[in-house]
Short mmCIF file of N, CA and C in Angstrom, two decimals:
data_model
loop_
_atom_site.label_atom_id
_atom_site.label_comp_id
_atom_site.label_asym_id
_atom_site.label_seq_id
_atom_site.Cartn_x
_atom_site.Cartn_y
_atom_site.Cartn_z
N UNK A 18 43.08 77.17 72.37
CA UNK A 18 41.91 77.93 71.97
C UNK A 18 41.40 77.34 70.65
N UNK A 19 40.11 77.23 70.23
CA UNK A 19 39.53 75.80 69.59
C UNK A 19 39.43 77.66 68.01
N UNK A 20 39.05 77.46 67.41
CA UNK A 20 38.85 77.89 66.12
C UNK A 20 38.56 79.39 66.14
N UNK A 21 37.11 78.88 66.57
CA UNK A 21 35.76 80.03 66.76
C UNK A 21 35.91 80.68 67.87
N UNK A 22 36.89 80.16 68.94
CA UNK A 22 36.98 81.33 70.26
C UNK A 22 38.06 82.31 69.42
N UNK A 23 39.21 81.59 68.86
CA UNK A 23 40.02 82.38 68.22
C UNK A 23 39.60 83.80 67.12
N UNK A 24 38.56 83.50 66.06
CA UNK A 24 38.23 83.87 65.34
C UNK A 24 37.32 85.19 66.34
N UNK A 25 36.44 84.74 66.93
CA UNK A 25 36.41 85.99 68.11
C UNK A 25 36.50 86.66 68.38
N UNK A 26 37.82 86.46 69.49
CA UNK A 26 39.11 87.13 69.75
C UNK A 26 39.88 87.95 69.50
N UNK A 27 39.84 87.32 67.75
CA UNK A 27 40.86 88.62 66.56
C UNK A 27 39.56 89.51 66.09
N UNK A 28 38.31 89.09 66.48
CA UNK A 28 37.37 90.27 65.78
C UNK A 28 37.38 91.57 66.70
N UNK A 29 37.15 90.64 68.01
CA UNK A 29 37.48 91.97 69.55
C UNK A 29 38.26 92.54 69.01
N UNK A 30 39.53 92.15 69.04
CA UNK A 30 40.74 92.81 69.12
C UNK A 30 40.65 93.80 67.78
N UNK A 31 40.12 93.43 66.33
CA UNK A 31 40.24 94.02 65.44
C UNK A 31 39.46 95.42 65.60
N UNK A 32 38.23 95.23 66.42
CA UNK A 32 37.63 96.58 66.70
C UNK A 32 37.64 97.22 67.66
N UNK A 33 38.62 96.71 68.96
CA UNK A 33 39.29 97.41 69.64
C UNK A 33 40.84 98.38 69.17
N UNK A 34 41.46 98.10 68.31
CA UNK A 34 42.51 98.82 67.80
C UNK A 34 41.53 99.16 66.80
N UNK A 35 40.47 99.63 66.04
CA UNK A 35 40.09 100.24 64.99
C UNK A 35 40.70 99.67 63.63
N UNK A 36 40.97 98.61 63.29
CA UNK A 36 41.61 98.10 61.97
C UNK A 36 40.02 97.52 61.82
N UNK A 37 39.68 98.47 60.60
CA UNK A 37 38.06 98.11 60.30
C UNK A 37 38.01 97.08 58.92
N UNK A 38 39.17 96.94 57.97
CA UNK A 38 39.53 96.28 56.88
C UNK A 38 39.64 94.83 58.02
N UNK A 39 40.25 94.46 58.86
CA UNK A 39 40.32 93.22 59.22
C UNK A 39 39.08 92.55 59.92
N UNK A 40 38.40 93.56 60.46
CA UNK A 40 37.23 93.17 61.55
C UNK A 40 35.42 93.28 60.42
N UNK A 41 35.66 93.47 59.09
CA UNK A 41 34.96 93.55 58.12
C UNK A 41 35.21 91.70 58.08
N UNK A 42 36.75 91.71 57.60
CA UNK A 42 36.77 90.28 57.52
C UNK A 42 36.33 89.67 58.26
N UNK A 43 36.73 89.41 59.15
CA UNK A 43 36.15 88.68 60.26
C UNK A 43 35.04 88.59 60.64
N UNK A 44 34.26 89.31 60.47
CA UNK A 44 32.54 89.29 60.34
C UNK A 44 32.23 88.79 59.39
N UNK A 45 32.58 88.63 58.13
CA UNK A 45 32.53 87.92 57.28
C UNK A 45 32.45 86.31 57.42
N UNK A 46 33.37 86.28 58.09
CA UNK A 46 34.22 84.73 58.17
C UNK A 46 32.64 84.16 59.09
N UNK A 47 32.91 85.08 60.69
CA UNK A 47 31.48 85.26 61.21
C UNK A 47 30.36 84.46 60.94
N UNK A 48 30.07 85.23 59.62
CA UNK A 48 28.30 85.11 59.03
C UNK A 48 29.23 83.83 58.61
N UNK A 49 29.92 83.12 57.54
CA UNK A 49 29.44 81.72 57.10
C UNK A 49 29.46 81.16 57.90
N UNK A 50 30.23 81.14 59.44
CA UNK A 50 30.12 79.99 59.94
C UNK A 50 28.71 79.59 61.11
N UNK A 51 28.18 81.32 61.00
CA UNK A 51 26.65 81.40 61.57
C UNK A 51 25.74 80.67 60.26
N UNK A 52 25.68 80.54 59.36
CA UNK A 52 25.17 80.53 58.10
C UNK A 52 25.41 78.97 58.31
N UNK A 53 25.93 78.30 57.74
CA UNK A 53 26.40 76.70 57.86
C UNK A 53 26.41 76.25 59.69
N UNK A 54 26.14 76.81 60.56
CA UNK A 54 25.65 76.44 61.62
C UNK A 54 24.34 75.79 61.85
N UNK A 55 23.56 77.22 61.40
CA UNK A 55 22.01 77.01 60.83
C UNK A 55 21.70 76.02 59.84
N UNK A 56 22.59 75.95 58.62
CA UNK A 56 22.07 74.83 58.01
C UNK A 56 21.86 73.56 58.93
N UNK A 57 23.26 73.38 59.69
CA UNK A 57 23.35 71.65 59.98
C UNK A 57 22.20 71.76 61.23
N UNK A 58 21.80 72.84 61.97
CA UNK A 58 21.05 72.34 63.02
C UNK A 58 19.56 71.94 62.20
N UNK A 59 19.40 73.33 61.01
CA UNK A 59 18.35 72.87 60.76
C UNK A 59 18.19 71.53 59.88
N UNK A 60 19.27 70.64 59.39
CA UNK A 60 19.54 69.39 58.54
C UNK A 60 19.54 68.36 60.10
N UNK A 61 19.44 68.71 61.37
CA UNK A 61 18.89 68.47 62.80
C UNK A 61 20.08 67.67 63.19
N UNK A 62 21.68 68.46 62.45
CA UNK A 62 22.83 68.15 63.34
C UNK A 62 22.72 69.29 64.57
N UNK A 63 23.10 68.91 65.74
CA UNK A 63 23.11 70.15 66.76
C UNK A 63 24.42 69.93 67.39
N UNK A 64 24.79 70.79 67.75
CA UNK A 64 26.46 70.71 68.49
C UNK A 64 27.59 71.70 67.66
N UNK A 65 27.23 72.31 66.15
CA UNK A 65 27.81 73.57 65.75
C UNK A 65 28.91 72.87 64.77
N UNK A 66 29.66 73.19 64.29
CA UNK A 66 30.74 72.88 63.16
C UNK A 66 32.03 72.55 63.64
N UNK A 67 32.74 71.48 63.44
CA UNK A 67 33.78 71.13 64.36
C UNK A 67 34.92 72.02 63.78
N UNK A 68 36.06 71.95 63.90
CA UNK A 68 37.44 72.67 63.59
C UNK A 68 37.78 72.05 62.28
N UNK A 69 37.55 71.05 62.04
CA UNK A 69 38.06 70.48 60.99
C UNK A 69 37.45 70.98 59.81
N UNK A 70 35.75 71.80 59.95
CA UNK A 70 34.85 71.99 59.34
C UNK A 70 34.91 73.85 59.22
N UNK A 71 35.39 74.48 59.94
CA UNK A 71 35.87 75.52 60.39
C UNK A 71 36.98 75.48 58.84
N UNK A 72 38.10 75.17 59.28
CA UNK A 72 39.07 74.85 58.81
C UNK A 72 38.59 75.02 56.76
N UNK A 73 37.79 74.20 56.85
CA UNK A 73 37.42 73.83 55.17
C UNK A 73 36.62 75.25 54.86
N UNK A 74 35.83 75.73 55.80
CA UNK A 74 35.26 76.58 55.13
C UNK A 74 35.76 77.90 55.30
N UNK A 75 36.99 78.10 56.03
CA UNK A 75 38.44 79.15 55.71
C UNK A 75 38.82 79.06 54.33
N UNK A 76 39.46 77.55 54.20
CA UNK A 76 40.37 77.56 52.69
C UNK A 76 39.50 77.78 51.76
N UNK A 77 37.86 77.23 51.65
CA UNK A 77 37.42 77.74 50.46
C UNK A 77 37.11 79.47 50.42
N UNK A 78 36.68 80.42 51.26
CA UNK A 78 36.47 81.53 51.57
C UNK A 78 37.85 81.94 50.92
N UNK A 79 39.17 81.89 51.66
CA UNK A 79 40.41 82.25 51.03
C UNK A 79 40.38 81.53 49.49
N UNK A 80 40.40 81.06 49.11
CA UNK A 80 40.48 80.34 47.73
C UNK A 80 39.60 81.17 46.56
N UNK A 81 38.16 80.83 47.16
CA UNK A 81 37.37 82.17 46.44
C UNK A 81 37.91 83.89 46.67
N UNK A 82 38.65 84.49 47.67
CA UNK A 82 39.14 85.71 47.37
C UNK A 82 40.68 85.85 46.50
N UNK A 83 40.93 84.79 46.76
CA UNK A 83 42.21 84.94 45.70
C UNK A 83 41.86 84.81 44.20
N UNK A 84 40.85 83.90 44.00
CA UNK A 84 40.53 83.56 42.60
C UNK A 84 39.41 84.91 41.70
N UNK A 85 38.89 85.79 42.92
CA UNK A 85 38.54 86.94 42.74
C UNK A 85 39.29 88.12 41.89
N UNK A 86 40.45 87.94 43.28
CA UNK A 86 41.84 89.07 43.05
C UNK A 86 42.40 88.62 41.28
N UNK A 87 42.55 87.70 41.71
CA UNK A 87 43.00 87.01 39.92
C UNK A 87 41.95 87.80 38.77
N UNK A 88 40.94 87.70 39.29
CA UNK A 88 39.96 88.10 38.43
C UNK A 88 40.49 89.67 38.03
N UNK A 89 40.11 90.21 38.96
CA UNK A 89 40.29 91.91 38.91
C UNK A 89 41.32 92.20 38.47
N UNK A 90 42.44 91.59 38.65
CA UNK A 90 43.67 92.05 37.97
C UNK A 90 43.94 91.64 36.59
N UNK A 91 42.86 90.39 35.98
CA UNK A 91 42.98 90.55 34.57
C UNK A 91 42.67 91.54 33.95
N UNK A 92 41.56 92.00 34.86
CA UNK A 92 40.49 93.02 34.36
C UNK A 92 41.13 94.58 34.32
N UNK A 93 41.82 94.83 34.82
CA UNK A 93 43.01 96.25 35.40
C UNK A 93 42.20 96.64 36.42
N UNK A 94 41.41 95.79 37.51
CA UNK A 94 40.88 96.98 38.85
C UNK A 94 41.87 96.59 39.84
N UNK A 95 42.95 96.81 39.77
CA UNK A 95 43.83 97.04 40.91
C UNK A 95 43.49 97.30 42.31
N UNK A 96 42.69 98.20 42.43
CA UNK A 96 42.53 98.30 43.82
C UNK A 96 41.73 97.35 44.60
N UNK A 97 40.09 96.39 43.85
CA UNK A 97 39.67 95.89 44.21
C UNK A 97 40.56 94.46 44.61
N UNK A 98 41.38 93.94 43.44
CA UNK A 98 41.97 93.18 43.56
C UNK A 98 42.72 93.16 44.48
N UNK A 99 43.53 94.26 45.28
CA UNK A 99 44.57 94.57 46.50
C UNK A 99 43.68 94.34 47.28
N UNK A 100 42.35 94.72 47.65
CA UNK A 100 41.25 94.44 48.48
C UNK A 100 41.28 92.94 48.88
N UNK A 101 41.08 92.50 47.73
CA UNK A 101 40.28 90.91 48.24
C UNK A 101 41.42 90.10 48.27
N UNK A 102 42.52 90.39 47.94
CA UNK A 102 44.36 89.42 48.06
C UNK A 102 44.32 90.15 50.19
N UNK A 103 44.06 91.34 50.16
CA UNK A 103 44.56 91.51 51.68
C UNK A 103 43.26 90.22 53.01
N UNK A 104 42.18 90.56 51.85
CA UNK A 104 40.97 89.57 53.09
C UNK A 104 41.26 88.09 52.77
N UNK A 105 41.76 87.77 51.62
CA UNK A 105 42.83 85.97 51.63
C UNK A 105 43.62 86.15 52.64
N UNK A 106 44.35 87.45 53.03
CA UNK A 106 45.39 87.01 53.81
C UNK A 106 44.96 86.81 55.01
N UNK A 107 44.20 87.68 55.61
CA UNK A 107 43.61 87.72 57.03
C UNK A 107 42.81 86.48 57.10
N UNK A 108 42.11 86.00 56.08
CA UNK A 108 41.68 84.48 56.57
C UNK A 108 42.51 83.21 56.08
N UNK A 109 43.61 83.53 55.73
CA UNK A 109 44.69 82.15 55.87
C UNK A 109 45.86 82.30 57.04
N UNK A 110 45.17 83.06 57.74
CA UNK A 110 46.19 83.70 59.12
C UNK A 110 45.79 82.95 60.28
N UNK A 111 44.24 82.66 59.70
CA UNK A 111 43.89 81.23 60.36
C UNK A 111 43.98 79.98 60.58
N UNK A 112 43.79 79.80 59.40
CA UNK A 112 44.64 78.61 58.45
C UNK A 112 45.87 77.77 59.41
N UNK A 113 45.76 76.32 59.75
CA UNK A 113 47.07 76.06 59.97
C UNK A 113 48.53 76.03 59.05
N UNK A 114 49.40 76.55 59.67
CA UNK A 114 50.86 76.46 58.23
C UNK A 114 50.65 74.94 57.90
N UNK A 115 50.48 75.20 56.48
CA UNK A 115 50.91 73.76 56.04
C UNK A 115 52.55 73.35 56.17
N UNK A 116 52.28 72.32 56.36
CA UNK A 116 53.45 71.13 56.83
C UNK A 116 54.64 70.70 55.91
N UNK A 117 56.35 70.97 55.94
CA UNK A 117 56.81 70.67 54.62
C UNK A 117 56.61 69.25 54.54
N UNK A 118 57.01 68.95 53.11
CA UNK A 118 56.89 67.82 52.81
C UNK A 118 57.70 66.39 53.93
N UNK A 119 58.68 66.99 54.06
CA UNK A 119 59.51 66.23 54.97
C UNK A 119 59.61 66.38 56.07
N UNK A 120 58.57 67.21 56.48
CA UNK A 120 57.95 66.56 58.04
C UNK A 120 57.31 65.70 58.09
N UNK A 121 56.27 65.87 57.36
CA UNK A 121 55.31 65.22 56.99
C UNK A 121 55.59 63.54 56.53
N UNK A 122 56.55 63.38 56.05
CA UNK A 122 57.80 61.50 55.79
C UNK A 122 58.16 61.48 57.28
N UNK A 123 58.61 62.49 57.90
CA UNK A 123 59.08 61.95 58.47
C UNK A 123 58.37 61.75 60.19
N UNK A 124 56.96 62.45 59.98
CA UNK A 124 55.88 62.12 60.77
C UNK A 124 55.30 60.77 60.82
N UNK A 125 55.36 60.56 59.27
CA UNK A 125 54.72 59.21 58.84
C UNK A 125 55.66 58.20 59.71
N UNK A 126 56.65 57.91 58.91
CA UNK A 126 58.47 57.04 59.46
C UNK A 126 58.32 57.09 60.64
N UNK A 127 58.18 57.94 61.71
CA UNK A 127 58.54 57.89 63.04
C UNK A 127 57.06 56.98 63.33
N UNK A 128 55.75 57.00 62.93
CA UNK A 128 54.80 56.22 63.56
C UNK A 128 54.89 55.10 62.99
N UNK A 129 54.76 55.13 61.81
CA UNK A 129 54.83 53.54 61.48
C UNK A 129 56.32 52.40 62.05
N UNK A 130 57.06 53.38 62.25
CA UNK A 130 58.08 52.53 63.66
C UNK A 130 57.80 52.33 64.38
N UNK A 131 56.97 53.61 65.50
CA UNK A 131 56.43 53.39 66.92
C UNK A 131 55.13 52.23 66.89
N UNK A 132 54.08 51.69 65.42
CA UNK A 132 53.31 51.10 65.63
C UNK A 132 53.75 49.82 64.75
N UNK A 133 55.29 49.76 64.65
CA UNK A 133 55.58 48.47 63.84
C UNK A 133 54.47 47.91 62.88
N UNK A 134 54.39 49.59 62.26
CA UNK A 134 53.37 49.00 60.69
C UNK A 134 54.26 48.01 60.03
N UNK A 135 54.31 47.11 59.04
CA UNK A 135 54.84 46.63 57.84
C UNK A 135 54.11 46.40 56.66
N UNK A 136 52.91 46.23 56.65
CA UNK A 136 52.09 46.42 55.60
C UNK A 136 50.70 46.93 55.47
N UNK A 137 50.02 46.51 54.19
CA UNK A 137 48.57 47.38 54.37
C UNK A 137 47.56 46.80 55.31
N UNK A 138 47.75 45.60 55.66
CA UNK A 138 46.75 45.64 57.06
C UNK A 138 46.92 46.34 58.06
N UNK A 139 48.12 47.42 58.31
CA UNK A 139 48.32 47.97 58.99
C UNK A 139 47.85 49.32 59.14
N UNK A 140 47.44 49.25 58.02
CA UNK A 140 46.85 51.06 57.17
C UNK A 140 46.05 51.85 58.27
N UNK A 141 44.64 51.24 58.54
CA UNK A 141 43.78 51.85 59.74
C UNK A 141 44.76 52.60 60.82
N UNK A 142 45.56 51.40 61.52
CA UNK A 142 45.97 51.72 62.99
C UNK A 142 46.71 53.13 62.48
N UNK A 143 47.50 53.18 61.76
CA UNK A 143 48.62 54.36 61.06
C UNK A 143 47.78 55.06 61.29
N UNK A 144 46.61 55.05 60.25
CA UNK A 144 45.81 56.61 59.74
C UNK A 144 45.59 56.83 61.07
N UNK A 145 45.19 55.85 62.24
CA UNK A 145 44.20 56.66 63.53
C UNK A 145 45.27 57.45 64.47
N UNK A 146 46.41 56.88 64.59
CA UNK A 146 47.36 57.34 65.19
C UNK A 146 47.84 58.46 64.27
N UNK A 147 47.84 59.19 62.90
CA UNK A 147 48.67 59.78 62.23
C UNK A 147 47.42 61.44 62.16
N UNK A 148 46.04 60.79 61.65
CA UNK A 148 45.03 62.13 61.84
C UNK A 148 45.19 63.03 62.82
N UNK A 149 45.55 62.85 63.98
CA UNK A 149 45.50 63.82 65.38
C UNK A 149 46.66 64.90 64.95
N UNK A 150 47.90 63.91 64.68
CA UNK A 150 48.85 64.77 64.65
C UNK A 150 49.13 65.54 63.38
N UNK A 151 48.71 65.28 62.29
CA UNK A 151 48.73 65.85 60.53
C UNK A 151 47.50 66.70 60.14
N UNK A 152 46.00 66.35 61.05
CA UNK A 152 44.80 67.16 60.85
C UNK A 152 45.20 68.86 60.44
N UNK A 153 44.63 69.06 59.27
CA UNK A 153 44.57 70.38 59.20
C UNK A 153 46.03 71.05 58.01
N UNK A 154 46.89 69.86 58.31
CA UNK A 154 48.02 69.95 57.70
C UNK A 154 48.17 69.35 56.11
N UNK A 155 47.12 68.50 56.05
CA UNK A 155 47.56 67.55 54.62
C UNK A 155 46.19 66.92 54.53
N UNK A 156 45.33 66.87 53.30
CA UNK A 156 44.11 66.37 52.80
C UNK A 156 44.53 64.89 53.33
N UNK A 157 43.42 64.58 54.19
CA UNK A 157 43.71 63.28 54.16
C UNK A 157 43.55 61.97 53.15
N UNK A 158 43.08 62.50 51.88
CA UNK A 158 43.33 61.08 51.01
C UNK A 158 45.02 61.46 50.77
N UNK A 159 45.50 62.34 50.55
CA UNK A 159 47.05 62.29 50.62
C UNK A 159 47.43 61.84 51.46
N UNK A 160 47.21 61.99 52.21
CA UNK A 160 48.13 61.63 53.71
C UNK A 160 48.03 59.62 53.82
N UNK A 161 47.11 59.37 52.95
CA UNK A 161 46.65 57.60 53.24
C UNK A 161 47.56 57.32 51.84
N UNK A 162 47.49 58.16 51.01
CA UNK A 162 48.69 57.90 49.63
C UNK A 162 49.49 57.47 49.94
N UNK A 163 50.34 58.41 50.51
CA UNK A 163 51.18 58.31 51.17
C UNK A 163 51.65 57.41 52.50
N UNK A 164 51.08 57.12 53.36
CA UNK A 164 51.04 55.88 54.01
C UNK A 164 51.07 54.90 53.56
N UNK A 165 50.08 54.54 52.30
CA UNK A 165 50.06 53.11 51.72
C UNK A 165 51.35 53.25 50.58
N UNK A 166 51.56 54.45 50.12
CA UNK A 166 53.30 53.95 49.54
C UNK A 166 54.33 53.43 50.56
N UNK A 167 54.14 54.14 51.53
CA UNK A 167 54.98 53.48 52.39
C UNK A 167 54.84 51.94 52.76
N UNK A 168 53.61 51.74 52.84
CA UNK A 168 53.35 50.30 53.40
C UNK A 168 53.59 49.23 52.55
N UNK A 169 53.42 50.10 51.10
CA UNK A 169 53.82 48.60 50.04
C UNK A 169 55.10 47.87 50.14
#
């Protein structure tokens, strides 16, 4: 199930069980990605926002409610702050789990064996074979850091 069927899905479901704090969120989430839809068709991209794009405009949405919550709780509004830490959570529920570190070596290690990398001319083939499986998991200028330490 691709992003936006998901996102959906949990809105149905959120206003079918009556949890109106989660299905607020989710309408939320909703409007930006109706909102940045409209931009790109009208910037005369057509075909809608891919997952990867989905994805970015989760973590910043979560990023801005946590940095909110931070806010309010310098401030002593406790409750607002419990507010906007619970709608971070419901939209990093989306979020793929980030990856430990040492999967992530040892994602790398296992391809650059299977594609007998040995050095940086090898960099491309890695990254194309390594994006499918790490997408979503690790910024990809890290993820090429990291490859090209390996490759040195």
């Amino acid at each position: 199930m691709d992003l936006r069927a998901r996102i959906r899905a949990d809105l149905q479901a959120a206003c079918s069980q009556g949890d109106g704090h989660r299905a607020a969120t989710l309408r939320l989430i909703a409007a930006a990605v109706r909102d940045r839809d409209r931009a790109l068709h009208a910037a005369g991209r057509d075909g809608g926002l891919t997952d990867a794009e989905l994805r970015e405009i989760l973590a910043v949405l979560a990023q801005r409610r946590r940095a909110t919550a931070a806010s309010f709780e310098e401030n002593g509004r406790l409750e607002q702050a419990a507010e906007k830490t619970a709608e971070a959570e419901v939209i990093e529920e989306l979020l793929p789990r980030p990856m430990r570190s040492g999967d992530i070596d040892a994602t790398i290690g296992a391809t650059l064996a299977r594609l007998g990398a040995h050095n940086l001319r090898d960099i491309g083939r890695v990254m194309a074979a390594l994006r499918p499986q790490l997408d979503g998991h690790i910024p990809p200028a890290e993820l090429k850091a990291r490859v090209r330490a390996r490759l040195e």
